[in-house]
Amino acid sequence: MAPTDSDFATLRRLADDRWTCRQFLPEPVERATIERLLGLAQRTPSWCNTQPWQVVVTEGEGTERFRKELLTYIQSHGTAPDFEFPAEYAGVYKERRRACGFQLYDSLGIVKGDHEKTMRQMVRNFEFFDAPHVAIVTSEADLGVYGAIDCGLWLENFLLGAQALGLGAAPQAALASYSPFLHEYFGIPEHRKVVFGVSFGHPDPDHPVNGFRTARAPLDDQVTWHTA
């Protein structure tokens, strides 16, 4: 079927409307709907069609037990991600990160310097923002950074698919920061590396934390044209 402007408009609308959900309703998503979403993400292109992503999905009591045991673990263990986290955020990257953080805290009425409430909000990552489902995504260690890049492409399709289905999703590097726990808890072999987690479910439209939207830099800040 030939591409049309309406196809592009639909994709653009989904990309524009997509947002990170930080408060979910308790109702689970039907298994058939989750399978539709995963089926879409499975169409993700990858280097030499390697399809390096492997996905663990929780539901029901599986999510509740995972939530409880992860919260217990983080109270007495430090972070140890499989992939090294950024060394620092400097310059414009620091500015964008701070702007996002300020929007988050403003939406919740958390004032600068309120370390107790700030820490409480950080812990919400490991409560999955009350989501009924979590996906943990791993890549083959031998594929290195390019396997992780392919998993990032998978994530984009998953997020756009969730948006199209009226679901909310929160991609979370925070979950990967406790990779040793994830390996043991889910039986993930050492030759797999945890890339990220995604909490997902039905969004709570009335919660203030779901009301803000982050900005995007103009193309001129991100694209350089060479014409000669």
Short mmCIF file of C-alpha atoms in Angstrom, two decimals:
data_model
loop_
_atom_site.label_atom_id
_atom_site.label_comp_id
_atom_site.label_asym_id
_atom_site.label_seq_id
_atom_site.Cartn_x
_atom_site.Cartn_y
_atom_site.Cartn_z
CA MET A 1 0.00 0.00 0.00
CA ALA A 2 1.39 3.37 -1.02
CA PRO A 3 2.35 5.74 1.81
CA THR A 4 0.06 8.70 2.37
CA ASP A 5 0.16 12.00 4.18
CA SER A 6 -2.47 10.62 6.56
CA ASP A 7 -0.10 7.80 7.56
CA PHE A 8 2.55 10.35 8.43
CA ALA A 9 0.01 12.52 10.24
CA THR A 10 -1.06 9.56 12.37
CA LEU A 11 2.53 8.72 13.28
CA ARG A 12 3.28 12.37 14.00
CA ARG A 13 0.21 12.66 16.23
CA LEU A 14 1.24 9.58 18.22
CA ALA A 15 4.77 10.92 18.63
CA ASP A 16 3.49 14.36 19.66
CA ASP A 17 0.92 13.00 22.10
CA ARG A 18 3.12 10.33 23.72
CA TRP A 19 4.23 11.15 27.26
CA THR A 20 5.76 9.39 30.26
CA CYS A 21 3.06 8.20 32.64
CA ARG A 22 4.01 8.46 36.31
CA GLN A 23 0.76 7.36 37.89
CA PHE A 24 -1.27 4.36 36.80
CA LEU A 25 -4.70 3.01 37.63
CA PRO A 26 -4.76 -0.44 39.28
CA GLU A 27 -6.79 -2.17 36.57
CA PRO A 28 -4.72 -4.70 34.61
CA VAL A 29 -4.42 -4.68 30.84
CA GLU A 30 -5.95 -7.70 29.12
CA ARG A 31 -3.39 -10.29 28.03
CA ALA A 32 -4.65 -10.08 24.43
CA THR A 33 -3.98 -6.32 24.38
CA ILE A 34 -0.48 -6.78 25.77
CA GLU A 35 0.20 -9.40 23.12
CA ARG A 36 -0.96 -6.99 20.41
CA LEU A 37 1.44 -4.40 21.78
CA LEU A 38 4.34 -6.85 21.96
CA GLY A 39 3.52 -8.04 18.46
CA LEU A 40 3.88 -4.51 17.15
CA ALA A 41 7.19 -4.03 18.97
CA GLN A 42 8.39 -7.31 17.48
CA ARG A 43 8.31 -5.65 14.06
CA THR A 44 11.23 -3.45 15.14
CA PRO A 45 14.18 -3.43 12.71
CA SER A 46 17.54 -4.56 14.04
CA TRP A 47 21.12 -4.94 12.85
CA CYS A 48 21.20 -7.96 10.47
CA ASN A 49 17.74 -8.85 11.84
CA THR A 50 19.36 -10.15 15.04
CA GLN A 51 16.32 -9.14 17.15
CA PRO A 52 18.42 -9.09 20.33
CA TRP A 53 15.67 -8.10 22.75
CA GLN A 54 14.29 -10.58 25.24
CA VAL A 55 11.38 -9.37 27.37
CA VAL A 56 10.08 -10.40 30.78
CA VAL A 57 6.52 -9.16 31.41
CA THR A 58 4.84 -9.18 34.81
CA GLU A 59 1.12 -9.24 35.56
CA GLY A 60 -1.16 -9.85 38.52
CA GLU A 61 0.55 -11.25 41.60
CA GLY A 62 3.76 -11.41 39.58
CA THR A 63 3.90 -7.60 39.52
CA GLU A 64 2.98 -7.23 43.19
CA ARG A 65 5.63 -9.66 44.39
CA PHE A 66 8.26 -8.08 42.13
CA ARG A 67 7.38 -4.62 43.42
CA LYS A 68 7.61 -5.72 47.05
CA GLU A 69 10.89 -7.60 46.73
CA LEU A 70 12.60 -4.90 44.65
CA LEU A 71 11.68 -2.26 47.23
CA THR A 72 13.18 -4.43 49.95
CA TYR A 73 16.35 -4.98 47.92
CA ILE A 74 17.08 -1.33 47.18
CA GLN A 75 17.00 -0.44 50.87
CA SER A 76 20.22 -2.36 51.49
CA HIS A 77 22.02 -2.50 48.13
CA GLY A 78 23.74 0.02 45.90
CA THR A 79 23.21 0.45 42.18
CA ALA A 80 25.06 -1.79 39.71
CA PRO A 81 23.74 -1.45 36.15
CA ASP A 82 24.87 -3.85 33.42
CA PHE A 83 25.45 -0.90 31.08
CA GLU A 84 27.45 2.01 32.50
CA PHE A 85 25.26 5.02 33.20
CA PRO A 86 26.24 8.53 31.96
CA ALA A 87 29.35 9.89 33.66
CA GLU A 88 27.71 13.31 33.98
CA TYR A 89 25.14 15.65 32.49
CA ALA A 90 26.83 18.88 31.41
CA GLY A 91 25.87 21.96 29.42
CA VAL A 92 22.61 21.74 27.51
CA TYR A 93 22.05 18.15 28.65
CA LYS A 94 22.13 19.26 32.26
CA GLU A 95 19.75 22.12 31.44
CA ARG A 96 17.23 19.81 29.75
CA ARG A 97 17.44 17.27 32.56
CA ARG A 98 16.89 19.97 35.19
CA ALA A 99 13.95 21.43 33.26
CA CYS A 100 12.26 18.03 33.18
CA GLY A 101 12.93 17.54 36.89
CA PHE A 102 11.51 20.94 37.80
CA GLN A 103 8.34 20.20 35.80
CA LEU A 104 7.95 16.90 37.62
CA TYR A 105 8.41 18.38 41.08
CA ASP A 106 6.25 21.42 40.32
CA SER A 107 3.40 19.14 39.25
CA LEU A 108 3.56 17.48 42.67
CA GLY A 109 4.10 20.66 44.68
CA ILE A 110 7.59 19.59 45.76
CA VAL A 111 9.68 22.68 46.47
CA LYS A 112 13.41 22.88 45.91
CA GLY A 113 15.29 21.66 48.96
CA ASP A 114 12.56 19.33 50.21
CA HIS A 115 14.82 16.29 50.23
CA GLU A 116 12.31 14.02 51.95
CA LYS A 117 9.63 14.45 49.28
CA THR A 118 12.23 14.36 46.51
CA MET A 119 13.52 11.03 47.79
CA ARG A 120 9.98 9.73 48.13
CA GLN A 121 9.30 10.56 44.48
CA MET A 122 12.53 8.84 43.46
CA VAL A 123 11.38 5.68 45.21
CA ARG A 124 8.18 5.79 43.15
CA ASN A 125 10.32 4.48 40.26
CA PHE A 126 10.71 1.21 42.15
CA GLU A 127 7.00 1.06 42.93
CA PHE A 128 6.50 1.26 39.15
CA PHE A 129 4.21 4.27 39.74
CA ASP A 130 1.56 1.69 40.76
CA ALA A 131 1.55 0.15 37.28
CA PRO A 132 -0.03 -3.32 37.00
CA HIS A 133 2.63 -4.46 34.51
CA VAL A 134 6.38 -4.15 34.03
CA ALA A 135 8.53 -5.24 31.09
CA ILE A 136 12.24 -5.89 31.66
CA VAL A 137 14.24 -5.81 28.42
CA THR A 138 17.64 -7.46 27.98
CA SER A 139 20.15 -7.76 25.15
CA GLU A 140 22.84 -10.31 24.35
CA ALA A 141 26.12 -9.21 25.95
CA ASP A 142 28.23 -10.11 22.89
CA LEU A 143 26.26 -7.64 20.76
CA GLY A 144 27.46 -4.75 22.90
CA VAL A 145 26.18 -1.25 22.35
CA TYR A 146 24.53 -2.11 19.04
CA GLY A 147 22.30 -4.69 20.68
CA ALA A 148 21.29 -2.01 23.17
CA ILE A 149 20.56 0.39 20.30
CA ASP A 150 18.27 -2.20 18.73
CA CYS A 151 16.48 -2.54 22.08
CA GLY A 152 16.03 1.23 22.06
CA LEU A 153 14.28 0.95 18.71
CA TRP A 154 12.06 -1.77 20.21
CA LEU A 155 11.21 0.61 23.04
CA GLU A 156 10.11 3.36 20.66
CA ASN A 157 7.69 1.03 18.90
CA PHE A 158 6.42 -0.24 22.25
CA LEU A 159 5.80 3.32 23.49
CA LEU A 160 4.04 4.45 20.31
CA GLY A 161 1.97 1.26 20.32
CA ALA A 162 0.94 1.87 23.92
CA GLN A 163 -0.09 5.41 23.00
CA ALA A 164 -2.13 4.12 20.07
CA LEU A 165 -3.93 1.67 22.38
CA GLY A 166 -4.74 4.37 24.95
CA LEU A 167 -2.27 2.96 27.47
CA GLY A 168 0.34 4.76 29.54
CA ALA A 169 3.99 3.75 29.75
CA ALA A 170 7.09 4.85 31.63
CA PRO A 171 10.48 3.82 30.23
CA GLN A 172 12.81 3.41 33.22
CA ALA A 173 16.58 3.19 33.23
CA ALA A 174 16.17 3.29 37.03
CA LEU A 175 15.10 -0.34 37.06
CA ALA A 176 18.26 -1.37 35.19
CA SER A 177 20.35 0.26 37.92
CA TYR A 178 19.67 -2.81 40.09
CA SER A 179 20.57 -5.38 37.46
CA PRO A 180 22.04 -7.99 39.87
CA PHE A 181 18.64 -8.27 41.54
CA LEU A 182 16.88 -8.60 38.19
CA HIS A 183 19.26 -11.33 37.07
CA GLU A 184 18.64 -13.36 40.19
CA TYR A 185 14.94 -12.67 40.53
CA PHE A 186 13.99 -13.47 36.93
CA GLY A 187 16.71 -16.02 36.25
CA ILE A 188 18.30 -13.83 33.58
CA PRO A 189 21.60 -15.45 32.51
CA GLU A 190 24.85 -13.51 32.75
CA HIS A 191 25.27 -13.44 28.97
CA ARG A 192 22.20 -11.17 28.85
CA LYS A 193 22.46 -7.51 29.86
CA VAL A 194 19.55 -5.57 31.32
CA VAL A 195 18.97 -2.47 29.21
CA PHE A 196 15.85 -0.91 30.78
CA GLY A 197 12.43 -1.55 32.23
CA VAL A 198 9.03 -0.21 31.19
CA SER A 199 6.12 0.18 33.57
CA PHE A 200 2.79 0.23 31.74
CA GLY A 201 -0.96 0.07 32.19
CA HIS A 202 -3.95 2.39 32.16
CA PRO A 203 -2.93 5.97 33.02
CA ASP A 204 -4.60 7.95 35.78
CA PRO A 205 -5.83 11.02 33.84
CA ASP A 206 -6.68 13.00 36.97
CA HIS A 207 -3.35 12.78 38.76
CA PRO A 208 -1.36 16.05 38.53
CA VAL A 209 1.92 14.27 37.81
CA ASN A 210 0.47 13.21 34.46
CA GLY A 211 -0.34 16.78 33.47
CA PHE A 212 3.01 18.17 32.33
CA ARG A 213 4.76 17.68 28.99
CA THR A 214 8.43 18.12 28.18
CA ALA A 215 9.65 20.28 25.29
CA ARG A 216 11.80 19.30 22.31
CA ALA A 217 14.71 21.29 20.92
CA PRO A 218 14.24 22.90 17.49
CA LEU A 219 15.72 21.09 14.51
CA ASP A 220 18.34 23.79 14.02
CA ASP A 221 19.83 22.81 17.38
CA GLN A 222 20.09 19.15 16.43
CA VAL A 223 20.65 18.96 12.65
CA THR A 224 23.56 20.15 10.53
CA TRP A 225 23.07 20.35 6.75
CA HIS A 226 25.97 19.92 4.32
CA THR A 227 24.99 21.11 0.86
CA ALA A 228 28.30 21.38 -0.96
#
